[in-house]
């Protein structure tokens, strides 16, 4: 047996080929092959019966035609006797000329019968029989000789005996296959040969009784002919019926036969006395023989009558056999057709009873697979609410056989599958509701915390304590961003109701206020695009997640560049970092995740940041593309369609320099003052960080949500079940403006109000750019060497770089790329 590459046995092609056939083809084959075999057998039997009928009909026709041959043999025997009689008369006359009229009359009867034989057979006359008829006609020379003078009997007998034998041999009755099956050929052949032998016996006895000089030879011929007759009679009796045997026995039990038998007995007593010594003795013996010649003619007539009667019976038997075979063939054909019709109907019914349930089961299974496929596609990242489990059509059980059991089992499988889908839908709802409740609680508590911090900040005048309050305020804002992400995972969408159109630059500044390490971000604006109000909150969260990833996965001394520009009627935000970046395969995977719909419970939790970005991008039709930063790092390009912008707020001519510089891996030069574009975040808009390392971005005002609608102020969400029931004192609502950001001026609450100078923004110097691939290869080689050293020394291996153990220096969950 051949084996595959895996070492297992290789399946045979003949075994695997039927497995690919459709089920209905297998049923057709299962029914069709036996049906074809039975049809072939029945066709063979019908053909055999038809052949037997045809052969029996041909045999009956041949038997009917052989009657004329039997008559010709009888006529030829009569001519033989007349020839012997004429020859004896020539001898008795002593030189006289006896009359040959009787001999010529016998010849005419033979010639007439020859024509009758030819007419009876027609075109079906066998060649051997035609040759035998020509031999009979060839007796003309012998006839003339006999008419001219004396011819010994031993010269006459062989010619006529041979002619009679050829007539029977020409029929080939014992060798005809059409006659062999019913023994008709042997029966008819033995009958004709016995008649010829008996006629030869009579002729020999009559010739010996005439006193011919060759009388002794005739006696010997009579003995031989009688023995042949006895043999053929026994042969006929073996094949004939009892009635036919009794009829045939009538040849020997007649008065004429008694006379012939008495003369034959006298010849046997003294054969030498039969031979005359002179013409006078010949005449005396001839006259005595002529006295009993009438008995010979009577016996010949009796023999011919019995022979033709038996031939008619044999022909009737052959015709009956032909008709029986024909009826048998017709009955067999009718039964076969009826059986085929019943079998075909039964096969169709059985096939339908098997195929229809299987087809229905296949359709139901296909429906289940389609529903499951749609469910899998829907749960990939579907923001819509779960409508509930699908209702599958129950398979009707129409039989109590194996197919019915399969249908019942399939219904159980469908019920179980529907229950599983329902359980999954319920589980997803419960998880989403849990995420939503947790997110709302955290958001409410964070909002209340921010209100308390605001209240404390307004009453605090100590600069050091105020700086710490700013840091706590910033951490609370980041915590609220995580709560917003959690609510996004739960499918909760809360739009801002109290904001107006806002510039894209302010949205980026608001996103900076929600991340850690904002000091490293360099903001360059090349556009004055203004966003519609309903996109502001989600776009701020999206940009914050991208900035968090850029800051977390790049060196602490490297800048993160943010450029706001335009591309035609669209607005573009480009975020570039200079870290190790991602491989091409990882970039392709993350870009695909940003486009396709994918549920968070189907992917690892470490891609939370990009998952949030992708969800928001698909919600608003925003295109987000990740690419490699020249020199190392990742560049995220956010394309905001013009449909989400306020009409006339973009300038397409300002987009080319910034995007071209970022594509070339260069830092774009800041625009000169008064150009209308903003460079790094100015000090008057971004207060300094308490530790003096950089400016502290403003905190975005919390947009009102549907959950906050019950509170008097839109910035304070209403408490929910499970939240701290202690109410927080909300500040008076701020006047509505087109900017969603609340300016926080450093030192505004200090007692020394004269200090109004604002600290300039500190932008760190650009570090030296290194090859990210080389650094990654060196780190991989170092980690492989450390692991190899531990293995060789037998020491306990250290956790792998991707170990789930959380390091205190690891970036927070949700900030990873």
GROMACS .gro file of C-alpha atoms in nm, residues 200-396:
model
  197
  200UNK     CA    1  -3.553  -5.213  -4.981
  201UNK     CA    2  -3.641  -5.524  -4.783
  202UNK     CA    3  -3.962  -5.571  -4.984
  203UNK     CA    4  -3.783  -5.509  -5.314
  204UNK     CA    5  -3.510  -5.763  -5.227
  205UNK     CA    6  -3.764  -6.031  -5.127
  206UNK     CA    7  -3.965  -5.969  -5.448
  207UNK     CA    8  -3.650  -5.986  -5.662
  208UNK     CA    9  -3.539  -6.313  -5.499
  209UNK     CA   10  -3.888  -6.459  -5.553
  210UNK     CA   11  -3.872  -6.402  -5.931
  211UNK     CA   12  -3.604  -6.672  -5.979
  212UNK     CA   13  -3.342  -6.429  -6.103
  213UNK     CA   14  -2.994  -6.562  -6.153
  214UNK     CA   15  -2.880  -6.336  -5.870
  215UNK     CA   16  -3.158  -6.448  -5.636
  216UNK     CA   17  -2.908  -6.558  -5.370
  217UNK     CA   18  -2.757  -6.206  -5.361
  218UNK     CA   19  -3.106  -6.060  -5.328
  219UNK     CA   20  -3.175  -6.285  -5.028
  220UNK     CA   21  -2.863  -6.156  -4.860
  221UNK     CA   22  -2.970  -5.796  -4.941
  222UNK     CA   23  -3.313  -5.865  -4.791
  223UNK     CA   24  -3.152  -5.986  -4.470
  224UNK     CA   25  -2.938  -5.673  -4.446
  225UNK     CA   26  -3.231  -5.438  -4.525
  226UNK     CA   27  -3.445  -5.608  -4.261
  227UNK     CA   28  -3.174  -5.564  -3.998
  228UNK     CA   29  -3.150  -5.191  -4.089
  229UNK     CA   30  -3.525  -5.159  -4.064
  230UNK     CA   31  -3.522  -5.323  -3.718
  231UNK     CA   32  -3.249  -5.085  -3.599
  232UNK     CA   33  -3.424  -4.772  -3.726
  233UNK     CA   34  -3.754  -4.892  -3.581
  234UNK     CA   35  -3.596  -4.926  -3.236
  235UNK     CA   36  -3.439  -4.580  -3.274
  236UNK     CA   37  -3.777  -4.432  -3.367
  237UNK     CA   38  -3.939  -4.594  -3.066
  238UNK     CA   39  -3.683  -4.429  -2.831
  239UNK     CA   40  -3.774  -4.076  -2.947
  240UNK     CA   41  -4.143  -4.126  -3.027
  241UNK     CA   42  -4.437  -4.122  -2.794
  242UNK     CA   43  -4.624  -4.438  -2.709
  243UNK     CA   44  -4.901  -4.352  -2.949
  244UNK     CA   45  -4.653  -4.285  -3.227
  245UNK     CA   46  -4.477  -4.616  -3.156
  246UNK     CA   47  -4.807  -4.804  -3.180
  247UNK     CA   48  -4.887  -4.632  -3.506
  248UNK     CA   49  -4.544  -4.715  -3.645
  249UNK     CA   50  -4.583  -5.081  -3.542
  250UNK     CA   51  -4.881  -5.104  -3.780
  251UNK     CA   52  -4.633  -5.145  -4.068
  252UNK     CA   53  -4.548  -5.495  -3.952
  253UNK     CA   54  -4.896  -5.608  -3.861
  254UNK     CA   55  -5.078  -5.613  -4.195
  255UNK     CA   56  -5.200  -5.892  -4.430
  256UNK     CA   57  -4.963  -5.783  -4.701
  257UNK     CA   58  -4.674  -5.786  -4.456
  258UNK     CA   59  -4.770  -6.143  -4.356
  259UNK     CA   60  -4.744  -6.253  -4.719
  260UNK     CA   61  -4.408  -6.084  -4.759
  261UNK     CA   62  -4.283  -6.228  -4.431
  262UNK     CA   63  -4.389  -6.586  -4.539
  263UNK     CA   64  -4.200  -6.553  -4.866
  264UNK     CA   65  -3.899  -6.416  -4.676
  265UNK     CA   66  -3.914  -6.715  -4.442
  266UNK     CA   67  -3.926  -6.963  -4.736
  267UNK     CA   68  -3.624  -6.791  -4.891
  268UNK     CA   69  -3.435  -6.823  -4.564
  269UNK     CA   70  -3.508  -7.200  -4.546
  270UNK     CA   71  -3.358  -7.282  -4.889
  271UNK     CA   72  -3.192  -6.976  -5.045
  272UNK     CA   73  -3.040  -7.185  -5.328
  273UNK     CA   74  -3.380  -7.310  -5.446
  274UNK     CA   75  -3.485  -6.955  -5.528
  275UNK     CA   76  -3.238  -6.927  -5.815
  276UNK     CA   77  -3.383  -7.067  -6.148
  277UNK     CA   78  -3.165  -7.266  -6.386
  278UNK     CA   79  -3.339  -7.191  -6.719
  279UNK     CA   80  -3.559  -6.922  -6.871
  280UNK     CA   81  -3.859  -7.150  -6.833
  281UNK     CA   82  -3.798  -7.178  -6.459
  282UNK     CA   83  -3.752  -6.803  -6.446
  283UNK     CA   84  -4.088  -6.753  -6.615
  284UNK     CA   85  -4.248  -6.996  -6.375
  285UNK     CA   86  -4.101  -6.822  -6.072
  286UNK     CA   87  -4.191  -6.482  -6.216
  287UNK     CA   88  -4.553  -6.584  -6.270
  288UNK     CA   89  -4.569  -6.714  -5.915
  289UNK     CA   90  -4.414  -6.391  -5.780
  290UNK     CA   91  -4.652  -6.175  -5.980
  291UNK     CA   92  -4.942  -6.351  -5.811
  292UNK     CA   93  -4.836  -6.194  -5.480
  293UNK     CA   94  -4.711  -5.861  -5.626
  294UNK     CA   95  -5.035  -5.693  -5.520
  295UNK     CA   96  -4.940  -5.753  -5.155
  296UNK     CA   97  -4.617  -5.559  -5.214
  297UNK     CA   98  -4.806  -5.261  -5.352
  298UNK     CA   99  -5.056  -5.273  -5.071
  299UNK     CA  100  -4.775  -5.280  -4.814
  300UNK     CA  101  -4.610  -4.985  -4.987
  301UNK     CA  102  -4.930  -4.785  -4.965
  302UNK     CA  103  -4.978  -4.878  -4.599
  303UNK     CA  104  -4.620  -4.786  -4.519
  304UNK     CA  105  -4.651  -4.449  -4.695
  305UNK     CA  106  -4.978  -4.377  -4.521
  306UNK     CA  107  -4.833  -4.455  -4.177
  307UNK     CA  108  -4.518  -4.257  -4.257
  308UNK     CA  109  -4.706  -3.945  -4.369
  309UNK     CA  110  -4.938  -3.972  -4.069
  310UNK     CA  111  -4.643  -3.987  -3.829
  311UNK     CA  112  -4.477  -3.698  -4.013
  312UNK     CA  113  -4.792  -3.491  -3.966
  313UNK     CA  114  -4.791  -3.575  -3.596
  314UNK     CA  115  -4.427  -3.481  -3.567
  315UNK     CA  116  -4.497  -3.154  -3.750
  316UNK     CA  117  -4.791  -3.081  -3.518
  317UNK     CA  118  -4.566  -3.150  -3.220
  318UNK     CA  119  -4.304  -2.914  -3.356
  319UNK     CA  120  -4.566  -2.645  -3.422
  320UNK     CA  121  -4.702  -2.688  -3.071
  321UNK     CA  122  -4.352  -2.649  -2.935
  322UNK     CA  123  -4.310  -2.335  -3.145
  323UNK     CA  124  -4.638  -2.188  -3.022
  324UNK     CA  125  -4.554  -2.284  -2.663
  325UNK     CA  126  -4.218  -2.116  -2.689
  326UNK     CA  127  -4.375  -1.808  -2.846
  327UNK     CA  128  -4.639  -1.784  -2.575
  328UNK     CA  129  -4.377  -1.841  -2.312
  329UNK     CA  130  -4.167  -1.560  -2.460
  330UNK     CA  131  -4.469  -1.329  -2.471
  331UNK     CA  132  -4.571  -1.414  -2.116
  332UNK     CA  133  -4.216  -1.369  -1.998
  333UNK     CA  134  -4.193  -1.038  -2.181
  334UNK     CA  135  -4.523  -0.921  -2.036
  335UNK     CA  136  -4.425  -1.031  -1.686
  336UNK     CA  137  -4.089  -0.862  -1.729
  337UNK     CA  138  -4.250  -0.538  -1.844
  338UNK     CA  139  -4.501  -0.550  -1.561
  339UNK     CA  140  -4.226  -0.631  -1.311
  340UNK     CA  141  -4.011  -0.354  -1.449
  341UNK     CA  142  -4.297  -0.108  -1.424
  342UNK     CA  143  -4.372  -0.210  -1.065
  343UNK     CA  144  -4.004  -0.208  -0.978
  344UNK     CA  145  -3.957   0.132  -1.139
  345UNK     CA  146  -4.253   0.277  -0.950
  346UNK     CA  147  -4.131   0.123  -0.627
  347UNK     CA  148  -3.777   0.246  -0.690
  348UNK     CA  149  -3.904   0.598  -0.760
  349UNK     CA  150  -4.116   0.596  -0.445
  350UNK     CA  151  -3.834   0.459  -0.232
  351UNK     CA  152  -3.588   0.700  -0.390
  352UNK     CA  153  -3.816   0.993  -0.324
  353UNK     CA  154  -3.878   0.875   0.031
  354UNK     CA  155  -3.503   0.871   0.085
  355UNK     CA  156  -3.388   1.165  -0.125
  356UNK     CA  157  -3.656   1.417  -0.027
  357UNK     CA  158  -3.591   1.395   0.349
  358UNK     CA  159  -3.218   1.404   0.283
  359UNK     CA  160  -3.258   1.707   0.056
  360UNK     CA  161  -3.480   1.869   0.318
  361UNK     CA  162  -3.223   1.791   0.585
  362UNK     CA  163  -2.953   1.935   0.363
  363UNK     CA  164  -3.159   2.250   0.311
  364UNK     CA  165  -3.225   2.280   0.684
  365UNK     CA  166  -2.856   2.221   0.758
  366UNK     CA  167  -2.766   2.481   0.496
  367UNK     CA  168  -3.010   2.721   0.664
  368UNK     CA  169  -2.848   2.654   1.001
  369UNK     CA  170  -2.504   2.706   0.848
  370UNK     CA  171  -2.621   3.028   0.680
  371UNK     CA  172  -2.772   3.155   1.004
  372UNK     CA  173  -2.455   3.065   1.190
  373UNK     CA  174  -2.246   3.232   0.919
  374UNK     CA  175  -2.455   3.547   0.940
  375UNK     CA  176  -2.434   3.535   1.317
  376UNK     CA  177  -2.056   3.502   1.304
  377UNK     CA  178  -2.032   3.785   1.053
  378UNK     CA  179  -2.263   3.999   1.264
  379UNK     CA  180  -2.083   3.940   1.591
  380UNK     CA  181  -1.748   4.020   1.429
  381UNK     CA  182  -1.795   4.390   1.516
  382UNK     CA  183  -2.159   4.477   1.488
  383UNK     CA  184  -2.263   4.787   1.673
  384UNK     CA  185  -2.631   4.706   1.634
  385UNK     CA  186  -2.835   4.561   1.913
  386UNK     CA  187  -2.886   4.185   1.920
  387UNK     CA  188  -3.233   4.112   1.787
  388UNK     CA  189  -3.246   3.774   1.952
  389UNK     CA  190  -3.166   3.421   1.835
  390UNK     CA  191  -3.291   3.312   1.492
  391UNK     CA  192  -3.596   3.090   1.470
  392UNK     CA  193  -3.507   2.781   1.270
  393UNK     CA  194  -3.769   2.585   1.077
  394UNK     CA  195  -3.835   2.247   1.230
  395UNK     CA  196  -3.779   1.949   1.001
  396UNK     CA  197  -4.102   1.745   0.955
   0.00000   0.00000   0.00000
